[in-house]
Amino acid sequence: MKKNLKFYIVLYLAKLSRIALKLIGRDATYFPGKLAVTLCPDFLGRIDKPKTIIGVTGTNGKTTVCNMIEDVLKENGYEFIDNHLGSNINSGLATALIEGATLLGKQKKELAVFEIDERSSVKIYPYITPTYLVCTNLFRDSLKRNAHTEFISSILSNNIPSQTTLILNGDDLIVSNLSPNNNRIYFGIDRLKTDTDKCENIVRDITVCPKCDSKLEYDFVRYNHIGRAHCIKCNFQSPKINYEVTNIDFEKMQMTIKSKSEEKYDLINNNIINIYNMLATITVLKELGLNQEQINPILKKQKIVDTRYSKEKEGNIEIITQLAKGMNPIACSRAFDYVRKEEGNKAVFILLDDLHEAANSSENIAWHYDTDYEFLNSESIKQILTGGARYLDTYVRLQIAQIPKEKIVHQREETTLVDKLNLKGIDKIFILHDLYSIDLKNQLKKKVKDKILEQNKQTEN
Amino acid sequence: MDKKIEILFPEFCNLYGDISNMKYLHKCIPKANFIETNFNDEPAFVTQKVDLIYMGPMTEKTQEKVIEKLKPYKQRIEQLIEENTVFLITGNAGEIFGKYIENEDGSKIEALGIFETYAKRNMMHRHNSNFIGKYEEIEIVGFKSQFTLGYGDNQKNYFAEVEKGIGLNEQSKLEGIKKNNFISTYVIGPILILNPEFTKKILEKIGIEEPKLALEEDLKNAYVQRLKELKSL
Ligand SMILES: [Zn+2]
């Protein structure tokens, strides 16, 4: 697409708006791109793009994967543009490209790392051809926005440019079937001890063969539709994995990845979700030409940001906070599964209300019933405390999961939940929270710490 | 006699947590026989008497498959509706029983044609809304989230009169279809859990006298709160 006069005018306006916003100390990560795509809808097509573009998409993990890719690249002296401060829709990408462009609309850097919202495919891929596009996974997400995985996978397949090399989660049969004619590289994790033959989750979005509609037989199930399967009638099966984790040593916190050779990488933590995120990151970086020595030392230094996960010990009790995006049933189910599989006696705070929805409307709570609250029905979970606008709904949901009333504390006011926390015999306290409830999480965490300190003082006296 | 409940194609028709309606119903009537009919099986209603037939929302491709699957049983379904069998059909599953589903390009997928209503898809524009509607003396609460809107005449056989939100489409104030004991509604999610009085009605319809609900007290508290909230919007 050519740069016409209109394009240049819009580019200058957007650049000026960015300077003006910065001068008055305002956030300039959103408006310039929004202005550009509003005034010139094909702006993304007209502006120059860096030679190499890494795109990252998928329901869960795209922000984490982008951050990891960017950190490794930065430490290795790569220069690139990215949208990590802005949005992951077309206007966010436009802002990054405007910032990276000269006044003639030429890009100053040769590399870009973009997080791309799945739903925005229609507005992005007609204009931007990622060199590599990573897809982490495709799950049910906000049903109001994303409906179902068939919808999301079809907009991806219908819009991903044919020249893009796909880097796909081979353990996700919905992801591995995206744009079947594109060049593709698969990453995956070989069967683990914790994998099962049967699906324990409520939701499994691919149960029949996409080729012939016959039943799919799962060789093993990790969670939901993650696992490996084959069709009972035709030759359809999980793909051959190019970058495969063949062994995870949780004691040494190391994994072995087999591609052309075998290499060891250090794990950041033991959560399977994070291992997938690391594996996706390593796969794209290796394809870009980096080697283990360039990747591992930086990845192992990575800290999962506090807003996603934190662990602290107060006295004998561990306090763990974990992001569990509300309205995202799989993210919440993973968090619940993580809690139940941790050792020791546990108390769990659940703060999953979408505060925005809570303020403006009655939240559509259908997603609670796609979420495996049943995982919280565990002998080792001694108390569940839930608050917020939807506390009555959560109370019902927990009981439908057969969790006895006696274990549940439910009330509107969140922070005073701590008053009802019973610390007796508890080894770990989990605070599961939404993206929107970071402040609340911090308040609660502080109150929990104070309560433990107070109790320890009393026992000392 | 223990009641028979048939869940049609739960491996496909399970979006938006709707299948929880049947899990909850099972808690209310633990002795009932819940038959899960998979897509490759013959539906139980073809050869036996069932007390309730349930089908939940599904993807657009699945709708086409389900229409083909049920076409041979159209007459049987009509007969069951005439004989007052209870049907609970949620979300876009209701479109299967209408005249057709129209795509954006104007092409039509012919449906069972048991009712006069039809649907139009708009895949890039999803409708989301809250819902309050009156069914008999009960105020039904819930949500809609859908790619389609319904059209056609349901004046003589609507399910609920809209108090808040939309009916078949943005201009309509009449929601869903009700003929004898056949009920279909675009309201999705755990409708039976959200609406305890409606659930009792359904249980009465399948012949349970003075039905008792599981967790009745807690469901009612949540219902009262939601109704208040929705009305205040
Ligand atoms: Zn097959």
XYZ file of C-alpha atoms and ligand atoms in Angstrom:
695
model
C 0.000 0.000 0.000
C 1.354 3.422 -0.979
C 1.863 6.405 1.240
C -0.425 9.174 -0.016
C -0.738 12.791 1.129
C -3.465 11.888 3.580
C -1.155 9.324 5.155
C 1.576 11.903 5.743
C -0.865 14.406 7.224
C -2.230 11.761 9.589
C 1.296 10.624 10.506
C 2.331 14.195 11.393
C -0.861 14.799 13.347
C -0.330 11.593 15.288
C 3.324 12.408 15.938
C 2.379 15.930 17.044
C -0.331 14.594 19.349
C 2.260 12.301 20.904
C 4.656 15.181 21.544
C 1.833 17.335 22.926
C 0.595 14.593 25.256
C 4.117 13.970 26.515
C 4.673 17.696 27.103
C 1.645 17.902 29.354
C 2.701 14.703 31.089
C -0.117 12.530 29.756
C -0.083 8.939 28.608
C 0.811 8.853 24.914
C 0.507 5.097 24.347
C -3.087 5.113 23.183
C -4.245 8.293 21.514
C -1.784 8.728 18.581
C -2.562 5.300 17.115
C -6.273 5.677 17.766
C -6.223 9.024 15.956
C -4.315 7.545 13.018
C -6.583 4.523 12.440
C -9.699 6.663 12.887
C -8.642 9.287 10.336
C -7.013 6.792 7.994
C -8.518 3.307 8.435
C -5.803 1.644 6.327
C -3.027 3.506 8.140
C -1.434 0.210 9.250
C -1.142 -0.778 5.631
C 0.490 2.470 4.534
C 3.101 2.917 7.252
C 6.438 1.090 6.864
C 6.902 -1.974 8.960
C 10.108 -3.391 10.467
C 11.663 -6.172 8.404
C 11.013 -8.830 11.016
C 7.821 -8.921 13.053
C 7.164 -11.324 15.907
C 3.474 -11.494 16.787
C 2.114 -13.217 19.886
C -1.540 -14.158 20.155
C -3.707 -16.662 22.062
C -6.166 -16.631 24.958
C -3.764 -16.873 27.877
C -0.084 -16.013 28.285
C 0.459 -13.543 25.447
C 1.591 -10.668 27.672
C 3.976 -12.884 29.631
C 5.447 -14.403 26.460
C 5.944 -10.955 24.912
C 7.663 -9.678 28.040
C 10.017 -12.650 28.088
C 10.857 -12.363 24.392
C 11.524 -8.652 24.802
C 13.770 -9.096 27.850
C 15.938 -11.704 26.153
C 16.217 -9.627 22.991
C 17.070 -6.468 24.925
C 19.785 -8.153 26.988
C 21.300 -9.515 23.805
C 21.522 -6.065 22.269
C 18.623 -6.317 19.832
C 16.772 -3.108 19.065
C 13.045 -3.367 18.433
C 9.706 -1.638 18.750
C 6.821 -3.103 20.741
C 3.345 -2.347 22.062
C 3.866 -3.481 25.644
C 2.889 -0.119 27.117
C -0.055 0.332 24.794
C -2.959 -1.794 23.685
C -2.887 -5.067 21.754
C -5.459 -3.981 19.152
C -4.898 -2.146 15.854
C -4.539 1.306 17.437
C -1.911 0.013 19.881
C 0.157 -1.408 17.037
C -0.289 1.860 15.140
C 1.007 3.858 18.126
C 4.136 1.684 18.262
C 4.725 2.013 14.510
C 4.207 5.802 14.620
C 6.674 6.111 17.460
C 9.190 3.968 15.577
C 8.859 5.865 12.301
C 10.798 8.819 10.903
C 8.915 11.822 9.515
C 9.046 10.120 6.129
C 7.219 7.142 7.571
C 10.277 4.860 7.475
C 10.956 2.537 10.389
C 14.095 3.248 12.403
C 14.349 -0.302 13.789
C 14.352 -3.610 11.948
C 12.496 -5.725 14.479
C 9.096 -5.566 16.182
C 7.477 -7.616 18.951
C 3.721 -7.235 19.014
C 1.139 -8.688 21.346
C -1.976 -9.133 19.208
C -5.514 -9.538 20.468
C -7.185 -12.514 18.731
C -10.423 -10.640 18.177
C -8.560 -7.815 16.376
C -7.239 -10.146 13.651
C -9.595 -8.673 11.062
C -8.210 -5.189 11.594
C -4.539 -6.163 11.800
C -3.544 -9.003 9.464
C -4.765 -7.427 6.255
C -2.015 -4.820 6.836
C 0.624 -6.498 8.952
C 2.327 -9.758 8.060
C 4.107 -11.194 11.078
C 7.272 -13.084 10.170
C 6.514 -15.369 13.099
C 3.180 -15.605 14.863
C 3.142 -17.435 18.190
C -0.200 -18.833 19.337
C -0.060 -19.877 22.977
C -3.499 -21.523 23.303
C -7.165 -20.950 22.446
C -9.725 -21.303 25.199
C -13.099 -19.985 26.152
C -12.633 -16.417 27.212
C -15.036 -13.570 27.871
C -18.198 -14.962 26.280
C -19.502 -11.473 25.633
C -16.509 -10.594 23.478
C -15.126 -13.874 22.242
C -18.167 -16.171 22.189
C -16.469 -19.524 21.654
C -13.216 -21.022 20.365
C -14.644 -21.962 16.963
C -15.366 -18.292 16.327
C -11.906 -17.136 17.433
C -10.030 -19.871 15.564
C -11.986 -19.145 12.391
C -11.229 -15.415 12.461
C -7.565 -16.260 12.999
C -7.474 -18.805 10.164
C -9.373 -16.484 7.833
C -7.029 -13.556 8.443
C -3.507 -14.802 9.182
C -1.364 -13.981 6.108
C -0.195 -17.015 4.166
C 3.489 -15.973 4.353
C 3.529 -15.985 8.156
C 5.377 -18.823 9.878
C 3.232 -20.068 12.737
C 4.727 -21.121 16.066
C 1.989 -23.187 17.625
C 1.172 -25.056 20.778
C 1.091 -28.626 19.466
C -0.657 -29.829 22.619
C -3.650 -27.656 21.786
C -5.621 -29.254 18.955
C -7.537 -26.069 18.246
C -4.325 -24.069 17.908
C -2.490 -26.723 15.922
C -5.171 -26.609 13.235
C -4.950 -22.881 12.587
C -4.313 -21.896 8.943
C -3.357 -25.437 7.896
C -1.489 -24.333 4.760
C 0.950 -22.041 6.551
C 4.522 -22.947 7.396
C 4.469 -24.139 11.002
C 6.598 -25.080 13.985
C 5.132 -26.854 17.000
C 6.128 -26.731 20.627
C 4.801 -29.118 23.255
C 5.376 -30.977 26.492
C 5.596 -34.779 26.479
C 3.380 -36.779 28.818
C 3.875 -35.822 32.467
C 3.223 -37.896 35.566
C 0.357 -35.597 36.443
C -1.410 -36.102 33.082
C -4.470 -38.306 32.989
C -6.458 -40.437 30.583
C -9.732 -38.694 31.334
C -10.700 -35.051 31.259
C -11.493 -33.730 34.731
C -12.623 -30.314 33.541
C -16.115 -29.145 32.739
C -15.017 -27.642 29.442
C -13.340 -29.459 26.588
C -13.776 -27.640 23.326
C -12.532 -30.210 20.855
C -13.965 -33.678 21.159
C -14.446 -34.652 17.534
C -12.081 -34.841 14.577
C -11.982 -31.583 12.595
C -11.559 -33.625 9.395
C -14.243 -36.308 9.651
C -16.344 -35.528 12.770
C -15.566 -38.895 14.357
C -14.729 -39.150 18.012
C -11.255 -38.057 19.087
C -9.427 -40.415 21.390
C -7.130 -38.620 23.799
C -3.762 -40.324 24.365
C -3.469 -38.156 27.455
C -5.200 -35.122 28.890
C -3.353 -32.354 30.673
C -6.243 -29.990 31.237
C -9.333 -29.029 29.249
C -8.469 -29.773 25.607
C -4.702 -29.611 26.227
C -3.157 -33.014 25.629
C -2.604 -35.308 22.654
C -5.246 -37.116 20.662
C -5.972 -39.036 17.488
C -9.063 -39.692 15.420
C -10.561 -43.166 15.706
C -11.446 -43.220 11.994
C -9.088 -41.139 9.846
C -5.399 -40.259 10.066
C -5.920 -37.022 11.973
C -3.754 -36.733 15.087
C -1.783 -34.366 17.287
C 1.142 -33.012 15.278
C 4.762 -34.053 15.521
C 6.396 -31.649 17.952
C 9.498 -29.711 16.832
C 10.451 -28.296 20.228
C 9.460 -30.799 22.862
C 9.966 -30.752 26.609
C 10.983 -34.349 27.206
C 11.732 -34.077 30.894
C 10.942 -31.719 33.770
C 13.068 -32.015 36.889
C 11.054 -30.167 39.532
C 13.748 -30.703 42.166
C 16.467 -29.070 40.124
C 13.847 -26.781 38.535
C 15.080 -27.618 35.061
C 13.519 -28.791 31.822
C 15.013 -30.575 28.843
C 13.938 -29.382 25.417
C 14.524 -31.651 22.464
C 14.674 -30.052 19.034
C 17.578 -30.778 16.717
C 19.630 -31.358 19.859
C 18.835 -31.607 23.563
C 19.202 -28.555 25.779
C 18.488 -27.751 29.393
C 16.707 -24.626 30.592
C 16.075 -23.374 34.112
C 12.478 -22.988 35.239
C 11.158 -19.815 36.816
C 8.459 -21.625 38.762
C 6.657 -24.949 38.778
C 3.352 -23.847 37.291
C 2.649 -25.684 34.000
C 1.233 -22.482 32.489
C 4.581 -20.766 32.990
C 6.441 -23.718 31.522
C 4.318 -23.403 28.371
C 5.008 -19.665 28.265
C 8.765 -20.265 28.548
C 8.650 -22.963 25.901
C 6.818 -20.681 23.463
C 9.393 -17.964 24.131
C 12.372 -20.288 23.664
C 10.925 -21.700 20.433
C 10.488 -18.325 18.756
C 13.892 -17.066 19.943
C 15.652 -20.194 18.660
C 13.906 -19.778 15.317
C 15.129 -16.183 15.283
C 18.671 -17.510 15.598
C 19.489 -17.100 19.286
C 21.147 -19.961 21.159
C 20.713 -21.514 24.607
C 23.576 -19.440 26.097
C 21.869 -16.248 24.956
C 18.431 -17.275 26.189
C 18.736 -19.247 29.420
C 20.749 -16.872 31.657
C 18.213 -14.114 31.012
C 15.077 -16.223 31.206
C 16.112 -17.731 34.524
C 16.446 -14.248 36.010
C 12.866 -13.461 35.037
C 10.497 -12.639 37.804
C 6.811 -13.068 37.317
C 5.384 -9.631 37.957
C 3.841 -9.081 41.337
C 0.462 -8.363 39.833
C 0.371 -11.937 38.486
C 2.008 -13.998 41.194
C 3.706 -13.417 44.509
C 4.825 -15.598 47.373
C 5.842 -14.446 50.825
C 6.284 -16.110 54.172
C 5.000 -14.563 57.371
C 5.929 -16.667 60.365
C 5.104 -20.229 59.403
C 2.455 -19.306 56.882
C 2.993 -18.712 53.206
C 0.881 -16.052 51.488
C 0.486 -16.585 47.771
C -1.295 -14.213 45.439
C -2.249 -15.450 42.003
C -3.972 -13.719 39.123
C -7.061 -15.614 37.990
C -8.742 -13.451 35.375
C -12.460 -13.278 35.990
C -14.695 -14.226 33.045
C -11.866 -16.433 31.812
C -12.917 -19.902 32.944
C -9.715 -21.698 32.018
C -7.412 -19.185 33.747
C -9.521 -19.526 36.894
C -9.648 -23.311 36.672
C -5.845 -23.423 36.340
C -5.542 -21.270 39.453
C -7.943 -23.538 41.373
C -6.021 -26.598 40.222
C -2.754 -25.008 41.339
C -4.186 -24.330 44.792
C -5.504 -27.840 45.324
C -2.228 -29.459 44.232
C -0.030 -27.366 46.517
C 1.031 -29.153 49.696
C -0.274 -28.312 53.145
C -3.520 -27.023 54.592
C -4.884 -24.023 52.783
C -7.265 -21.099 53.044
C -8.350 -19.393 49.822
C -9.650 -15.926 49.131
C -11.634 -15.582 45.903
C -11.928 -12.058 44.501
C -12.950 -12.540 40.905
C -15.520 -9.826 40.353
C -15.034 -7.657 37.353
C -15.116 -4.325 39.171
C -16.049 -2.495 36.013
C -19.044 -4.766 35.480
C -19.880 -4.648 39.163
C -20.074 -0.862 39.013
C -22.152 -0.621 35.860
C -24.228 -3.704 35.531
C -25.017 -7.113 36.866
C -22.201 -9.296 35.614
C -23.038 -12.138 33.311
C -22.001 -14.981 35.596
C -22.399 -17.821 33.094
C -18.597 -18.258 33.068
C -18.647 -19.425 36.702
C -20.282 -22.589 35.429
C -17.537 -23.254 32.870
C -15.015 -22.863 35.680
C -13.888 -25.846 37.747
C -14.903 -24.689 41.209
C -15.079 -28.412 41.914
C -11.264 -28.367 42.253
C -11.668 -26.319 45.427
C -13.612 -29.171 46.967
C -10.510 -30.687 48.475
C -9.715 -32.047 51.912
C -6.638 -29.808 52.129
C -8.616 -26.616 51.515
C -9.985 -25.730 54.921
C -11.632 -22.392 54.299
C -12.851 -20.427 51.274
C -13.553 -16.722 51.671
C -15.348 -14.784 48.966
C -16.566 -11.210 48.714
C -17.634 -8.586 46.201
C -20.758 -7.735 44.244
C -21.319 -11.344 43.162
C -20.786 -12.966 46.564
C -24.234 -14.561 46.622
C -23.665 -16.147 43.204
C -20.231 -17.416 44.181
C -21.727 -18.881 47.357
C -24.230 -20.861 45.284
C -21.555 -21.928 42.813
C -19.260 -23.202 45.573
C -22.095 -25.254 47.035
C -22.981 -26.692 43.657
C -19.372 -27.889 43.662
C -20.349 -29.812 46.845
C -18.231 -27.638 49.092
C -19.755 -27.731 52.586
C -21.336 -24.507 53.845
C -19.157 -24.642 56.965
C -16.038 -24.059 54.898
C -17.373 -20.979 53.145
C -17.345 -17.353 54.279
C -19.299 -15.057 51.981
C -20.078 -11.377 52.368
C -20.344 -8.211 50.293
C -17.435 -6.374 51.899
C -14.109 -7.862 50.850
C -11.503 -6.438 53.200
C -13.241 -7.488 56.406
C -13.198 -11.083 55.177
C -9.824 -11.296 56.898
C -11.555 -10.968 60.276
C -13.179 -14.326 59.598
C -10.019 -16.026 58.401
C -9.235 -18.996 60.606
C -5.472 -19.464 60.799
C -5.570 -22.625 62.884
C -3.560 -25.360 61.194
C -3.180 -23.348 57.986
C 0.111 -23.606 56.074
C -0.720 -21.536 53.016
C -3.089 -18.709 52.230
C -4.013 -18.049 48.630
C -5.459 -14.791 47.362
C -6.916 -15.354 43.902
C -7.734 -12.063 42.280
C -8.766 -10.457 39.042
C -6.767 -7.980 36.965
C -9.165 -5.296 38.175
C -8.686 -6.050 41.846
C -4.948 -5.489 42.316
C -5.438 -2.789 44.975
C -7.885 -4.929 46.821
C -5.459 -7.836 46.697
C -2.721 -5.667 48.204
C -5.023 -4.451 50.989
C -6.103 -7.972 51.798
C -2.562 -9.270 51.750
C -1.514 -6.625 54.223
C -4.416 -7.427 56.526
C -3.606 -11.124 56.345
C 0.028 -10.417 57.272
C -1.041 -8.247 60.182
C -3.349 -10.955 61.400
C -0.583 -13.561 61.317
C 1.835 -11.210 63.110
C -0.782 -10.471 65.741
C -1.401 -14.146 66.306
C 2.289 -14.952 66.540
C 2.702 -12.229 69.161
C -0.093 -13.680 71.205
C 1.377 -17.165 71.133
C 4.794 -15.791 72.153
C 3.326 -14.101 75.213
C -42.010 -43.691 38.268
C -38.636 -41.997 38.058
C -38.491 -39.133 35.648
C -36.499 -39.298 32.445
C -34.539 -36.247 31.355
C -32.824 -36.243 27.983
C -29.856 -33.940 27.340
C -29.275 -33.591 23.621
C -25.672 -33.610 22.386
C -23.919 -32.397 25.540
C -20.509 -32.791 23.864
C -21.438 -29.928 21.496
C -24.374 -28.070 22.984
C -22.580 -26.924 26.090
C -21.530 -23.313 25.640
C -21.824 -20.534 28.234
C -22.149 -22.777 31.265
C -25.637 -23.823 30.198
C -25.038 -27.485 30.904
C -25.007 -26.510 34.599
C -28.785 -26.268 34.317
C -28.956 -30.023 34.028
C -26.367 -30.609 36.750
C -28.461 -28.444 39.027
C -31.700 -30.149 38.050
C -30.066 -33.447 38.916
C -29.399 -32.112 42.415
C -33.085 -31.240 42.717
C -34.303 -34.615 41.474
C -31.454 -37.014 42.289
C -33.565 -40.083 41.474
C -34.346 -38.991 37.937
C -32.692 -40.752 35.050
C -30.569 -38.287 33.065
C -29.864 -39.570 29.577
C -26.971 -37.882 27.785
C -27.521 -38.445 24.090
C -24.347 -38.080 22.061
C -24.442 -36.777 18.534
C -23.893 -40.180 16.967
C -26.673 -41.829 18.973
C -30.372 -41.947 18.237
C -32.210 -39.573 20.589
C -34.107 -41.375 23.335
C -37.256 -39.344 22.603
C -37.592 -41.127 19.265
C -38.595 -44.405 20.843
C -39.398 -43.713 24.492
C -41.367 -41.341 26.629
C -39.105 -38.746 28.193
C -40.276 -36.094 30.628
C -37.931 -33.283 29.685
C -35.783 -32.659 26.618
C -32.971 -30.183 27.063
C -30.658 -28.658 24.467
C -28.162 -25.828 25.118
C -26.300 -23.288 22.962
C -23.752 -24.370 20.382
C -21.384 -23.011 17.734
C -22.657 -21.949 14.314
C -21.173 -24.986 12.528
C -22.747 -27.256 15.117
C -26.159 -25.702 14.486
C -25.986 -26.934 10.902
C -25.041 -30.441 11.998
C -27.793 -30.557 14.605
C -30.419 -29.423 12.088
C -29.430 -32.283 9.776
C -29.408 -34.687 12.688
C -32.898 -33.739 13.887
C -34.569 -33.368 10.474
C -35.659 -37.014 10.297
C -37.406 -36.588 13.668
C -39.327 -33.426 12.855
C -42.724 -35.113 12.962
C -41.904 -36.886 16.186
C -40.851 -33.583 17.784
C -44.106 -31.951 16.649
C -46.037 -34.851 18.087
C -44.206 -34.548 21.430
C -44.954 -30.829 21.569
C -48.636 -31.600 20.959
C -48.525 -34.213 23.707
C -47.174 -31.658 26.197
C -43.671 -33.033 26.605
C -41.502 -30.442 28.344
C -38.710 -28.948 26.232
C -36.152 -26.506 27.604
C -34.096 -25.059 24.780
C -31.587 -22.285 25.516
C -29.568 -19.783 23.480
C -29.216 -20.357 19.765
C -30.497 -23.940 20.133
C -33.957 -22.423 19.693
C -33.071 -21.427 16.122
C -32.957 -25.120 15.178
C -36.749 -25.252 15.564
C -37.443 -22.090 13.559
C -37.749 -21.591 9.798
C -34.179 -20.745 8.857
C -30.931 -19.067 9.879
C -29.703 -16.377 7.513
C -25.991 -15.622 7.052
C -24.596 -12.123 6.433
C -24.321 -12.864 2.702
C -28.026 -13.655 2.500
C -27.586 -17.426 2.216
C -30.003 -19.397 4.325
C -29.700 -22.541 6.373
C -33.061 -24.195 6.408
C -34.044 -25.273 9.920
C -36.760 -27.654 11.168
C -39.539 -25.155 10.469
C -41.662 -26.108 13.449
C -42.093 -22.431 14.342
C -42.507 -19.313 12.211
C -39.503 -17.489 13.636
C -36.104 -17.171 11.935
C -32.683 -15.774 12.796
C -30.126 -13.504 11.156
C -26.433 -13.806 11.908
C -24.005 -10.939 12.251
C -20.720 -12.516 13.265
C -18.864 -9.241 13.740
C -21.521 -7.782 15.956
C -22.329 -9.632 19.104
C -25.411 -8.646 21.020
C -25.030 -8.498 24.817
C -27.742 -7.490 27.261
C -29.305 -8.122 30.608
C -32.807 -9.474 30.758
C -35.929 -9.326 32.885
C -39.092 -10.800 31.464
C -42.411 -11.965 32.810
C -43.368 -15.587 32.331
C -46.764 -16.195 33.874
C -46.380 -14.436 37.244
C -42.623 -15.047 37.455
C -39.996 -12.419 36.674
C -37.236 -14.250 34.832
C -33.733 -12.754 35.146
C -30.719 -13.456 32.991
C -28.409 -12.427 30.180
C -28.183 -12.615 26.440
C -24.972 -12.891 24.454
C -25.429 -13.862 20.813
C -24.400 -13.323 17.187
C -27.966 -13.609 15.937
C -31.243 -11.825 16.406
C -34.601 -13.481 15.939
C -37.430 -12.342 13.692
C -40.915 -13.438 12.750
C -44.168 -13.586 14.618
C -44.176 -14.974 18.172
C -47.160 -12.956 19.416
C -49.278 -16.039 19.962
C -46.515 -18.236 21.327
C -43.919 -16.143 23.137
C -42.178 -17.287 26.302
C -41.883 -14.053 28.289
C -42.929 -10.421 28.128
C -39.846 -8.240 28.258
C -39.475 -5.817 31.152
C -35.810 -5.074 30.615
C -33.648 -5.880 27.619
C -34.869 -7.170 24.274
C -37.221 -9.795 22.900
C -36.481 -11.729 19.732
C -34.714 -8.618 18.460
C -34.093 -5.029 19.485
C -37.587 -3.952 18.408
C -39.401 -6.897 19.945
C -40.760 -6.985 23.470
C -41.675 -10.647 23.312
C -38.978 -13.139 24.205
C -38.590 -16.711 23.013
C -41.148 -19.334 22.130
C -43.597 -21.227 24.268
C -46.030 -23.696 22.844
C -47.690 -26.088 25.261
C -44.682 -27.159 27.328
C -42.057 -26.329 24.711
C -39.946 -23.405 25.914
C -37.085 -21.845 24.033
C -35.296 -18.660 25.037
C -32.232 -16.676 24.000
C -31.451 -16.194 27.690
C -28.223 -18.125 28.303
C -26.235 -19.416 31.236
C -27.463 -21.062 34.406
C -31.075 -19.967 33.924
C -32.442 -22.588 36.329
C -29.947 -21.628 39.034
C -30.694 -17.946 38.567
C -34.482 -18.419 38.620
C -35.654 -20.696 41.434
C -39.370 -20.078 40.902
C -39.064 -20.867 37.212
C -37.216 -24.071 38.058
C -40.078 -25.088 40.315
C -42.450 -24.451 37.431
C -40.398 -26.734 35.196
C -40.383 -29.446 37.851
C -44.148 -29.139 38.216
C -44.540 -29.397 34.473
C -42.678 -32.704 34.423
C -45.082 -33.945 37.058
C -43.353 -33.402 40.371
C -45.775 -32.195 43.014
C -44.624 -29.553 45.472
C -41.084 -29.658 44.194
C -38.183 -28.943 46.545
C -35.151 -27.184 45.161
C -31.554 -27.849 46.068
C -30.018 -24.859 47.901
C -33.372 -23.112 47.627
C -32.692 -20.464 50.253
C -29.342 -19.451 48.755
C -30.719 -19.367 45.225
C -33.550 -17.126 46.345
C -31.184 -14.688 48.062
C -29.112 -14.396 44.903
C -32.266 -14.037 42.787
C -33.686 -11.212 44.898
C -30.358 -9.387 44.789
C -30.032 -9.777 40.995
C -33.591 -8.669 40.307
C -33.040 -5.571 42.422
C -29.756 -4.834 40.689
C -31.130 -5.322 37.194
C -34.132 -3.137 37.898
C -31.945 -0.329 39.185
C -29.887 -0.159 35.977
Zn -11.071 -38.088 11.571
